[in-house]
XYZ file of C-alpha atoms in Angstrom:
658
model
C -95.173 -65.565 -56.403
C -92.521 -63.253 -54.372
C -88.870 -64.774 -53.859
C -88.975 -64.320 -50.103
C -91.999 -64.878 -47.664
C -92.269 -62.565 -44.775
C -90.710 -65.244 -42.520
C -87.711 -65.407 -44.738
C -87.166 -61.848 -44.650
C -87.517 -62.046 -40.928
C -84.884 -64.853 -40.595
C -82.562 -62.872 -43.316
C -82.842 -59.557 -41.132
C -82.282 -61.537 -37.809
C -78.908 -63.255 -39.333
C -77.524 -60.025 -40.749
C -78.299 -58.350 -37.508
C -76.460 -61.196 -35.369
C -73.670 -60.789 -38.000
C -73.160 -56.841 -37.521
C -73.679 -57.466 -33.736
C -70.800 -59.887 -33.791
C -68.444 -57.697 -35.940
C -68.875 -54.662 -33.746
C -68.717 -56.331 -30.342
C -66.548 -59.379 -30.953
C -63.375 -57.526 -29.764
C -64.865 -56.105 -26.526
C -62.884 -58.501 -24.412
C -59.638 -57.289 -25.666
C -58.173 -54.715 -23.502
C -58.123 -51.155 -24.936
C -54.701 -49.736 -25.069
C -54.495 -46.577 -22.837
C -53.542 -43.331 -24.767
C -52.094 -40.462 -22.556
C -54.077 -38.046 -24.694
C -57.326 -39.206 -23.384
C -57.016 -38.009 -19.977
C -58.022 -34.552 -20.897
C -61.424 -35.522 -22.550
C -64.480 -34.213 -20.713
C -65.578 -37.763 -19.668
C -62.702 -38.367 -17.298
C -63.139 -37.864 -13.802
C -59.406 -37.143 -13.252
C -58.470 -33.505 -12.799
C -55.640 -32.417 -15.186
C -55.778 -28.818 -13.820
C -53.398 -28.159 -11.203
C -54.407 -24.593 -10.932
C -57.971 -25.303 -10.097
C -56.745 -28.201 -7.571
C -54.232 -25.459 -5.804
C -57.219 -22.940 -5.591
C -59.870 -25.567 -4.235
C -57.259 -26.781 -1.532
C -55.682 -23.535 -0.599
C -52.170 -24.591 -1.880
C -49.542 -21.854 -3.035
C -46.654 -24.188 -3.872
C -46.371 -27.039 -6.556
C -43.700 -29.260 -6.728
C -43.429 -31.221 -10.015
C -40.830 -34.407 -10.164
C -39.126 -36.151 -13.049
C -38.650 -39.397 -11.396
C -37.063 -42.812 -12.538
C -36.214 -44.520 -9.568
C -38.314 -42.592 -7.125
C -35.908 -40.460 -5.553
C -36.836 -37.269 -7.300
C -40.276 -38.030 -6.090
C -39.278 -38.474 -2.590
C -37.465 -34.972 -2.555
C -40.670 -33.236 -4.242
C -42.674 -34.840 -1.245
C -40.499 -33.445 1.377
C -40.389 -29.813 -0.175
C -44.153 -30.039 -0.335
C -44.233 -31.083 3.354
C -41.759 -28.388 4.061
C -43.980 -25.594 3.217
C -46.318 -25.482 6.369
C -43.138 -24.478 8.330
C -43.590 -21.170 6.652
C -47.075 -20.649 6.590
C -47.549 -22.149 3.158
C -49.299 -25.079 1.761
C -47.500 -27.257 -0.953
C -48.543 -30.409 -3.082
C -46.228 -32.595 -5.082
C -47.197 -33.439 -8.784
C -46.293 -35.697 -11.286
C -46.145 -33.816 -14.547
C -47.539 -36.931 -16.438
C -50.930 -36.244 -14.687
C -51.480 -32.651 -15.333
C -51.577 -29.996 -18.229
C -48.173 -28.022 -17.854
C -49.396 -25.407 -20.438
C -51.401 -24.273 -17.269
C -48.181 -22.957 -15.663
C -48.668 -19.368 -16.864
C -51.848 -19.356 -14.553
C -49.713 -19.575 -11.743
C -49.708 -15.984 -11.386
C -53.538 -16.146 -10.321
C -52.473 -17.732 -7.148
C -50.730 -15.496 -4.460
C -47.273 -16.019 -3.168
C -47.014 -18.952 -5.439
C -43.932 -20.974 -6.691
C -43.268 -23.780 -9.013
C -40.520 -26.110 -7.950
C -38.984 -28.892 -10.186
C -37.076 -32.009 -8.817
C -35.668 -33.109 -12.167
C -33.865 -36.398 -12.549
C -31.709 -37.102 -15.640
C -31.919 -40.598 -16.851
C -29.443 -42.601 -19.222
C -27.563 -40.181 -21.616
C -29.069 -36.728 -20.621
C -32.740 -37.912 -21.210
C -35.854 -36.772 -19.243
C -37.254 -39.660 -17.135
C -40.441 -41.450 -18.346
C -42.799 -39.285 -16.611
C -41.261 -36.033 -17.671
C -41.012 -36.943 -21.415
C -43.946 -35.048 -22.539
C -43.359 -32.035 -20.415
C -39.587 -31.856 -21.833
C -41.228 -32.085 -25.510
C -43.630 -29.488 -24.688
C -40.879 -27.131 -23.442
C -38.927 -27.922 -26.503
C -41.513 -26.992 -28.661
C -43.696 -24.427 -26.988
C -43.399 -20.664 -26.806
C -45.724 -20.038 -23.784
C -45.233 -16.880 -21.780
C -44.316 -17.592 -18.245
C -44.132 -13.801 -17.067
C -44.539 -13.378 -13.543
C -44.516 -17.163 -12.767
C -41.839 -17.930 -10.153
C -39.718 -21.154 -10.020
C -36.728 -22.919 -8.986
C -34.951 -26.053 -9.952
C -33.320 -28.921 -8.136
C -31.465 -31.318 -10.445
C -30.603 -35.062 -9.672
C -27.693 -36.738 -11.689
C -24.537 -38.310 -11.526
C -21.140 -36.539 -12.346
C -19.540 -39.660 -13.766
C -22.104 -39.414 -16.656
C -21.391 -37.399 -19.726
C -24.662 -35.271 -19.724
C -24.585 -34.544 -15.917
C -27.948 -33.144 -14.598
C -28.737 -32.224 -18.286
C -32.559 -32.307 -17.661
C -32.580 -30.096 -14.572
C -30.263 -27.569 -16.390
C -32.528 -27.495 -19.475
C -35.775 -27.119 -17.464
C -34.085 -24.003 -15.338
C -32.903 -22.519 -18.663
C -35.754 -22.961 -20.709
C -38.200 -21.586 -17.990
C -36.165 -18.474 -17.609
C -36.231 -17.988 -21.470
C -40.214 -18.300 -21.551
C -40.217 -15.316 -19.051
C -40.400 -17.021 -15.776
C -38.570 -15.591 -12.763
C -35.945 -17.728 -11.042
C -36.182 -17.169 -7.200
C -33.201 -19.343 -6.262
C -30.302 -20.908 -7.906
C -30.477 -24.299 -9.647
C -29.368 -27.199 -7.097
C -27.202 -29.669 -8.391
C -27.455 -33.302 -6.751
C -24.552 -35.663 -7.657
C -25.414 -39.317 -6.880
C -21.931 -40.369 -7.304
C -21.170 -38.221 -4.267
C -23.706 -37.652 -1.329
C -27.018 -36.697 -2.994
C -28.905 -36.618 0.159
C -26.413 -34.182 1.347
C -26.574 -31.958 -1.716
C -30.413 -31.897 -1.512
C -30.455 -30.879 2.345
C -27.790 -28.336 1.816
C -29.693 -26.698 -1.036
C -33.282 -26.867 0.737
C -31.434 -25.038 4.038
C -30.698 -22.291 1.818
C -33.820 -22.378 -0.447
C -36.474 -21.975 2.123
C -35.064 -18.761 3.840
C -34.569 -17.138 0.390
C -38.312 -17.949 -0.407
C -38.898 -16.314 3.054
C -37.241 -13.282 2.206
C -38.880 -13.196 -1.241
C -42.493 -13.243 0.133
C -41.614 -11.306 3.343
C -42.940 -14.328 5.487
C -41.277 -15.860 8.682
C -40.954 -19.602 9.466
C -43.413 -20.776 12.079
C -40.820 -22.633 13.809
C -43.005 -25.732 13.673
C -40.692 -28.730 13.194
C -43.418 -31.126 14.334
C -43.845 -34.164 12.489
C -46.850 -34.283 10.246
C -48.352 -37.581 9.104
C -49.466 -37.783 5.678
C -51.576 -41.090 5.872
C -53.804 -42.210 8.466
C -54.037 -45.972 9.163
C -57.031 -48.299 8.836
C -56.999 -51.777 10.106
C -59.250 -54.115 8.159
C -60.517 -56.991 10.118
C -63.462 -58.629 7.809
C -62.092 -57.941 4.406
C -62.773 -60.386 1.368
C -59.380 -61.715 0.815
C -59.996 -61.210 -3.059
C -59.727 -57.553 -2.298
C -56.447 -57.563 -0.735
C -53.089 -56.781 -2.609
C -50.404 -59.419 -2.585
C -47.745 -57.881 -4.697
C -49.412 -56.414 -7.781
C -48.307 -53.072 -8.995
C -51.769 -51.723 -10.486
C -54.746 -53.735 -11.100
C -55.738 -56.204 -8.421
C -55.364 -59.771 -9.178
C -53.203 -58.750 -12.285
C -50.664 -61.691 -11.674
C -53.516 -64.045 -11.660
C -55.242 -62.805 -14.684
C -52.494 -61.322 -17.042
C -53.763 -59.053 -19.799
C -51.473 -57.213 -22.257
C -50.204 -54.485 -22.873
C -47.513 -55.124 -20.175
C -45.693 -52.031 -18.915
C -44.552 -50.616 -15.570
C -47.833 -50.732 -13.834
C -48.585 -54.051 -15.444
C -45.553 -56.448 -15.664
C -45.713 -59.823 -17.306
C -44.867 -62.740 -15.261
C -41.967 -64.439 -17.315
C -41.315 -67.983 -16.411
C -37.529 -68.651 -15.911
C -36.414 -71.458 -18.309
C -32.569 -71.196 -17.677
C -30.723 -70.013 -14.907
C -26.841 -71.090 -14.978
C -23.542 -69.894 -13.518
C -21.201 -68.381 -15.991
C -18.008 -68.077 -14.268
C -15.946 -71.449 -13.766
C -14.201 -70.367 -10.451
C -13.556 -67.538 -8.053
C -15.607 -66.192 -5.043
C -18.230 -64.164 -7.340
C -21.538 -65.721 -8.789
C -21.966 -64.250 -12.345
C -25.435 -65.633 -13.683
C -27.275 -65.994 -17.222
C -30.759 -66.271 -16.918
C -33.520 -66.580 -19.639
C -36.949 -65.378 -19.240
C -39.663 -66.787 -21.615
C -42.211 -64.246 -23.090
C -44.070 -66.648 -25.251
C -47.519 -65.410 -25.855
C -47.135 -62.003 -24.090
C -47.089 -59.948 -27.247
C -43.762 -58.105 -25.699
C -41.303 -57.022 -28.503
C -37.966 -55.984 -27.787
C -34.686 -54.810 -29.937
C -31.012 -55.417 -29.159
C -29.774 -52.837 -26.710
C -33.125 -52.444 -24.842
C -33.364 -52.978 -21.058
C -35.451 -55.357 -19.061
C -36.988 -54.154 -15.991
C -37.611 -56.589 -13.279
C -39.558 -56.017 -10.083
C -37.398 -58.059 -7.317
C -38.873 -58.820 -3.852
C -37.137 -58.216 -0.300
C -35.548 -61.110 1.595
C -38.058 -62.735 4.060
C -35.469 -62.911 6.869
C -35.153 -59.094 6.868
C -39.053 -58.675 6.864
C -39.505 -61.166 9.566
C -36.738 -59.478 11.940
C -38.484 -56.135 11.497
C -41.822 -57.662 12.447
C -40.205 -59.098 15.393
C -38.339 -56.071 16.604
C -41.536 -53.908 16.291
C -43.682 -56.715 17.796
C -46.378 -56.580 15.149
C -48.267 -59.225 13.256
C -47.095 -58.779 9.923
C -50.311 -60.336 8.436
C -52.604 -57.852 9.724
C -54.500 -56.305 6.866
C -54.290 -52.455 6.488
C -54.524 -49.514 4.464
C -52.926 -46.119 4.560
C -55.330 -43.491 3.370
C -54.173 -39.953 2.352
C -55.156 -37.349 4.814
C -55.652 -34.958 1.830
C -58.566 -36.196 0.104
C -57.798 -34.268 -3.020
C -54.557 -35.816 -3.542
C -54.252 -38.143 -6.682
C -51.909 -40.290 -4.491
C -54.357 -42.208 -2.210
C -51.811 -44.539 -0.817
C -48.130 -44.734 -0.519
C -48.274 -48.106 -2.039
C -51.202 -50.288 -3.314
C -53.925 -50.699 -0.387
C -55.503 -52.733 1.181
C -52.749 -55.221 1.899
C -50.636 -56.619 4.858
C -47.452 -55.380 6.641
C -45.770 -58.275 5.327
C -46.515 -57.559 1.604
C -45.781 -54.158 2.125
C -42.376 -54.873 3.431
C -41.911 -57.579 1.094
C -43.056 -56.054 -2.318
C -43.477 -52.324 -2.251
C -41.029 -50.840 0.503
C -37.164 -50.361 0.200
C -35.727 -51.839 3.223
C -32.165 -52.515 2.254
C -30.877 -49.149 1.066
C -29.594 -46.716 3.723
C -32.630 -44.587 4.977
C -32.586 -40.810 3.990
C -32.088 -37.999 6.720
C -35.732 -37.204 6.659
C -36.605 -40.675 7.701
C -34.219 -40.510 10.494
C -35.720 -37.031 11.609
C -39.339 -38.389 11.589
C -38.540 -41.839 13.445
C -36.330 -39.849 16.181
C -39.479 -38.941 18.145
C -40.174 -42.649 19.074
C -36.839 -43.432 20.523
C -37.152 -43.662 24.379
C -33.418 -43.249 25.035
C -32.428 -39.299 24.872
C -28.946 -40.228 23.469
C -30.581 -42.154 20.804
C -33.006 -39.278 19.726
C -30.264 -36.716 19.954
C -28.145 -38.788 17.554
C -30.697 -39.339 15.041
C -31.834 -35.576 15.120
C -28.288 -34.655 14.865
C -27.612 -37.053 11.652
C -30.814 -35.389 10.125
C -29.601 -32.005 10.522
C -27.450 -29.709 8.227
C -24.645 -28.864 10.738
C -21.262 -30.137 9.645
C -21.042 -32.486 12.476
C -24.422 -33.965 11.613
C -23.506 -34.282 7.991
C -20.515 -36.271 8.790
C -22.138 -38.610 11.233
C -24.814 -39.502 8.669
C -22.110 -40.149 6.276
C -19.969 -42.280 8.537
C -22.637 -44.132 10.544
C -25.153 -44.627 7.798
C -23.756 -44.375 4.241
C -20.214 -45.541 4.977
C -21.387 -48.358 7.184
C -24.300 -49.349 4.761
C -26.931 -49.429 7.615
C -30.296 -50.122 6.235
C -33.380 -49.705 8.400
C -33.192 -53.112 10.062
C -29.438 -52.272 11.228
C -30.704 -49.041 12.491
C -33.404 -50.574 14.525
C -30.919 -53.112 15.709
C -28.241 -50.296 16.675
C -30.837 -48.143 18.546
C -32.659 -50.578 20.621
C -34.871 -47.913 22.220
C -36.105 -46.885 18.691
C -39.357 -48.694 18.318
C -41.640 -46.739 15.950
C -45.185 -47.764 15.070
C -44.894 -49.989 11.905
C -47.590 -47.703 10.030
C -45.365 -44.539 10.308
C -42.478 -46.586 9.288
C -44.191 -47.989 6.279
C -45.329 -44.225 5.479
C -41.825 -43.102 5.585
C -39.871 -45.615 3.660
C -39.370 -45.300 -0.080
C -41.008 -47.381 -2.669
C -38.984 -50.800 -3.961
C -37.919 -49.992 -7.344
C -37.584 -51.897 -10.498
C -34.051 -53.034 -11.340
C -32.777 -52.550 -15.159
C -30.571 -54.879 -16.984
C -29.004 -54.712 -20.451
C -30.659 -57.376 -22.653
C -28.067 -59.983 -23.463
C -30.143 -61.512 -26.435
C -31.268 -60.611 -29.893
C -34.946 -60.713 -30.827
C -34.138 -61.737 -34.306
C -32.539 -64.785 -32.905
C -34.624 -65.294 -29.742
C -38.011 -63.781 -30.243
C -39.510 -65.401 -27.262
C -36.752 -65.451 -24.782
C -34.820 -62.450 -22.905
C -31.568 -63.074 -21.797
C -30.078 -61.546 -18.560
C -26.272 -61.357 -17.479
C -25.757 -60.421 -13.993
C -23.423 -60.576 -10.985
C -24.700 -61.421 -7.590
C -24.056 -58.716 -5.196
C -22.931 -59.550 -1.702
C -20.649 -57.766 0.565
C -19.695 -57.385 4.271
C -20.038 -53.990 5.819
C -18.010 -52.127 8.514
C -20.404 -53.440 11.185
C -19.503 -56.886 10.307
C -23.226 -57.572 8.641
C -23.510 -59.041 5.294
C -25.671 -57.100 3.126
C -27.009 -58.748 -0.218
C -28.059 -57.102 -3.501
C -32.066 -57.393 -3.620
C -32.459 -58.300 -7.278
C -29.558 -60.360 -7.822
C -29.857 -62.674 -4.844
C -33.453 -63.075 -5.621
C -32.796 -63.799 -9.304
C -30.102 -66.242 -8.212
C -32.876 -68.523 -6.550
C -35.096 -68.412 -9.620
C -34.540 -71.994 -10.654
C -36.383 -73.327 -13.720
C -38.711 -75.705 -11.860
C -39.299 -79.314 -12.722
C -42.158 -79.971 -10.388
C -44.729 -78.327 -12.526
C -44.461 -75.002 -10.769
C -42.811 -72.470 -12.514
C -40.538 -69.792 -11.104
C -41.365 -66.444 -12.459
C -40.309 -62.958 -12.836
C -42.465 -59.662 -13.080
C -40.774 -57.695 -15.835
C -41.358 -55.229 -18.779
C -39.249 -53.513 -21.391
C -37.600 -50.257 -21.411
C -36.657 -48.834 -24.831
C -33.095 -47.827 -25.497
C -31.219 -45.590 -27.584
C -28.399 -47.865 -27.490
C -28.744 -49.249 -31.102
C -26.940 -51.186 -33.883
C -26.244 -49.100 -36.910
C -29.465 -48.826 -39.440
C -26.740 -49.859 -42.087
C -25.452 -53.459 -41.284
C -22.437 -52.467 -43.606
C -21.103 -50.020 -40.873
C -18.310 -51.667 -38.762
C -18.907 -51.488 -35.003
C -16.579 -51.401 -32.199
C -18.145 -52.916 -28.917
C -16.141 -52.281 -25.648
C -17.813 -54.174 -22.430
C -15.760 -55.437 -19.417
C -17.667 -57.951 -16.999
C -21.242 -57.995 -17.159
C -20.972 -55.091 -19.549
C -20.898 -57.746 -22.138
C -24.691 -58.265 -22.019
C -25.851 -56.223 -24.804
C -22.957 -57.189 -27.152
C -24.329 -60.641 -26.976
C -27.472 -59.386 -28.440
C -25.469 -57.248 -30.971
C -23.139 -60.161 -32.255
C -26.264 -62.738 -32.296
C -27.979 -60.011 -34.491
C -25.078 -59.474 -37.010
C -24.529 -63.189 -37.402
C -28.281 -63.345 -38.216
C -27.896 -60.589 -40.599
C -24.968 -62.454 -42.328
C -27.036 -65.574 -42.818
C -29.749 -63.340 -44.264
C -27.121 -62.511 -46.917
C -26.774 -58.990 -45.575
C -23.438 -56.977 -46.123
C -22.110 -56.921 -42.440
C -19.348 -54.781 -41.673
C -16.421 -55.665 -39.279
C -17.640 -56.634 -35.999
C -14.950 -55.974 -33.271
C -15.339 -56.662 -29.478
C -12.940 -55.416 -26.566
C -13.912 -57.453 -23.539
C -12.333 -57.499 -20.102
C -12.265 -59.817 -16.946
C -10.051 -60.864 -14.150
C -8.833 -64.187 -15.141
C -9.074 -66.406 -18.231
C -9.970 -69.576 -16.337
C -12.286 -67.917 -13.887
C -14.644 -65.433 -15.221
C -14.295 -65.359 -18.931
C -17.904 -64.878 -19.485
C -19.716 -66.819 -22.609
C -16.110 -67.672 -23.608
C -17.475 -70.835 -25.787
C -20.103 -68.532 -27.703
C -17.517 -65.623 -28.325
C -14.855 -68.047 -29.611
C -17.463 -69.865 -31.871
C -18.500 -66.455 -33.131
C -14.801 -65.657 -33.981
C -14.295 -69.102 -35.477
C -17.413 -68.602 -37.966
C -16.238 -64.888 -38.961
C -19.285 -63.300 -37.261
C -16.929 -61.716 -34.796
C -14.087 -59.998 -37.087
C -11.800 -59.683 -33.758
C -12.102 -60.851 -30.171
C -9.951 -58.775 -28.043
C -9.708 -59.916 -24.376
C -8.003 -58.010 -21.507
C -7.295 -60.374 -18.527
C -6.597 -57.782 -15.785
C -5.131 -60.241 -13.291
C -3.553 -62.880 -15.118
C -0.129 -61.101 -15.024
C 1.728 -58.792 -12.735
C 0.704 -55.839 -14.478
C -2.985 -54.927 -14.831
C -4.319 -54.843 -18.674
C -7.612 -53.333 -19.125
C -9.789 -52.766 -22.440
C -8.489 -49.404 -22.783
C -4.903 -50.896 -22.950
C -5.854 -53.142 -25.825
C -7.603 -50.106 -27.730
C -4.343 -48.008 -27.693
C -2.425 -51.227 -28.477
C -4.472 -51.708 -31.708
C -4.687 -47.984 -32.461
C -4.102 -48.214 -36.242
C -6.814 -50.514 -36.792
C -9.193 -48.709 -34.443
C -8.412 -45.431 -35.932
C -9.008 -46.602 -39.406
C -12.329 -48.007 -38.472
C -13.663 -44.845 -36.718
C -12.075 -42.346 -39.174
C -12.258 -43.942 -42.506
C -14.746 -46.679 -42.434
C -17.471 -44.684 -40.229
C -17.550 -47.444 -37.558
C -19.950 -46.950 -34.560
C -18.513 -47.353 -30.976
C -20.589 -48.718 -28.217
C -19.304 -48.741 -24.321
C -21.122 -50.861 -21.671
C -20.431 -50.989 -18.005
C -18.931 -49.025 -15.205
C -19.414 -45.439 -15.617
C -17.020 -43.877 -12.934
C -13.685 -45.704 -14.223
C -13.980 -47.736 -17.147
C -16.271 -45.360 -19.539
C -14.118 -42.577 -18.562
C -10.802 -44.322 -19.232
C -11.854 -45.511 -22.601
C -13.002 -42.209 -23.695
C -9.609 -40.994 -22.755
C -7.977 -43.543 -24.924
C -9.864 -42.504 -27.775
C -8.827 -38.808 -27.290
C -5.193 -40.143 -27.208
C -5.676 -41.967 -30.391
C -7.300 -39.187 -32.179
C -4.420 -36.879 -31.076
C -1.544 -39.214 -32.024
C -3.085 -40.580 -35.422
C -5.411 -37.839 -36.086
C -2.824 -34.913 -35.490
C -5.186 -33.035 -32.956
C -4.785 -31.046 -30.025
C -6.519 -32.481 -26.955
C -9.141 -29.821 -27.297
C -9.674 -31.039 -31.176
C -9.886 -34.506 -29.964
C -12.510 -33.928 -27.412
C -14.496 -32.109 -29.870
C -14.162 -35.098 -32.501
C -15.381 -37.512 -29.969
C -18.314 -35.176 -29.198
C -19.479 -34.824 -32.598
C -19.409 -38.675 -32.934
C -21.845 -38.652 -29.866
C -23.981 -35.930 -31.470
C -24.192 -38.166 -34.615
C -25.156 -41.467 -32.596
C -21.908 -43.146 -33.524
C -20.592 -43.113 -29.732
C -22.988 -44.653 -27.730
C -22.853 -45.554 -23.946
C -25.043 -47.682 -21.623
C -23.255 -47.280 -18.452
C -24.129 -47.435 -14.586
C -22.036 -46.511 -11.371
């Protein structure tokens, strides 16, 4: 008699089939991580050939942008739009979306140019969206003979590696045989970036005309990029309410979390750090339990703030619109990858609250385009003048807009005859950007929590208005709720190069006045944890600066406890205003020069600086030059070279802002 009947065999096969099916398909519900490289596979519908797209749409100018905060992208859009004045057609392009190895094919298009608007991020790094392009340029050896190009660089002079990315792209393209048709433009955000760009652009286009033998058409007319569609009967489930990528992503959260898909982290702690004074310094803790988010000490947390409803409502009142109207702004160029300026369909209220920057002074192109709507000739004339490249116009823009910190609301209030259609205003305003904060905790000690240390920004302008920092005032009001409704913050992690030494036995010298203490709270926590694990931990020295000991000595109790337990070898605090003579961190460094020099020169110490780039970071660097000159017997040139070598070796790191 057989061991198995036909029925047994059938049941056995069925069970085996079900097990196989379960093993193969059980993971289906989990999101598949997106890999950049997949975009070029044949199945995808996205076109990665910018050359084919240019041929199809009759474009001969392509403007690539490397943008972290949106400014380079904005400039690229303006240059692409400019092209029509010269009988040309331009498109702006994100290098992350296209195959840049096709650059050599640009010669197939007559009178063509590639323009690069390249911002530099952090310590001379490419922006996130230009990283692959940078790597490819670095490693590749393409032949760009006959390709015509120009570069406009965006950076900040107070940083060590000023405009490094723009300079690199400019130099590398020339090395690969491309023809530079106009000089590298240098934009300095420490000065007046807008003026730098406008001045460069005013000279760039005539040079292009001369190169190709074309003449400006003289068309200065405003060209709309998007058309308005008002929705009257749209299902409310199809309307964006503040999400950055996937519709309803805030209601139905799915990892992995990134800039397009932030995690809504509940606020568990929000306390005031300073004991007195007129400023508000705060410590927040965000709960990342269950998010699968990982971070390391020194990383940045990016948060997406929302605008003040008072400003949003006032704009709506002035322009006489119902802010809850559901709209889409659709790109008139159907071939464009950018279908809308922000997630659509949505309401004017959501656009002005979540997606548009309504608090920074508007750039000159916004004033130029809006001028046509001013019914008072004097208002129109002033707006056009401020948008011009004349010396008088630049001075007026500097004093009336920038120095007076006038945002779009202030401009509408001070030009009563200016009442533009709200959809055109929404088209012109730049996107509201994420704000980055150095994480003030260690993931070894707080794996499910991210700490933020920030000062609330609030100041009076020359016009008597009170301007408030968007993110810090929004965070200030994020109180951990006790009524069951949690206050949440949309966030993601941005990796940093600001890292503790690989060998814990290396000494560290940390220098961070004010909220520059943030990453060092994480560093000190981590060094304490390493000690507890029985690791050999080198000297841990902190130089911290604040105004008054009894007012704004941030984390005083925690730091003094770390010193008491020996986690901090030395806690050096400069109270700048507790005595007649101002005392700053650089003064304490020089006072302790022998100990500092021993740690750096003999003991292989790593130096970390966090805080203000314009003054503090420069003064601290000068202090190190002086110590190297005096105790290392060097000339100033040798001392500068010595510190530069430390930077190259990753032993002198800065996390600074201006």
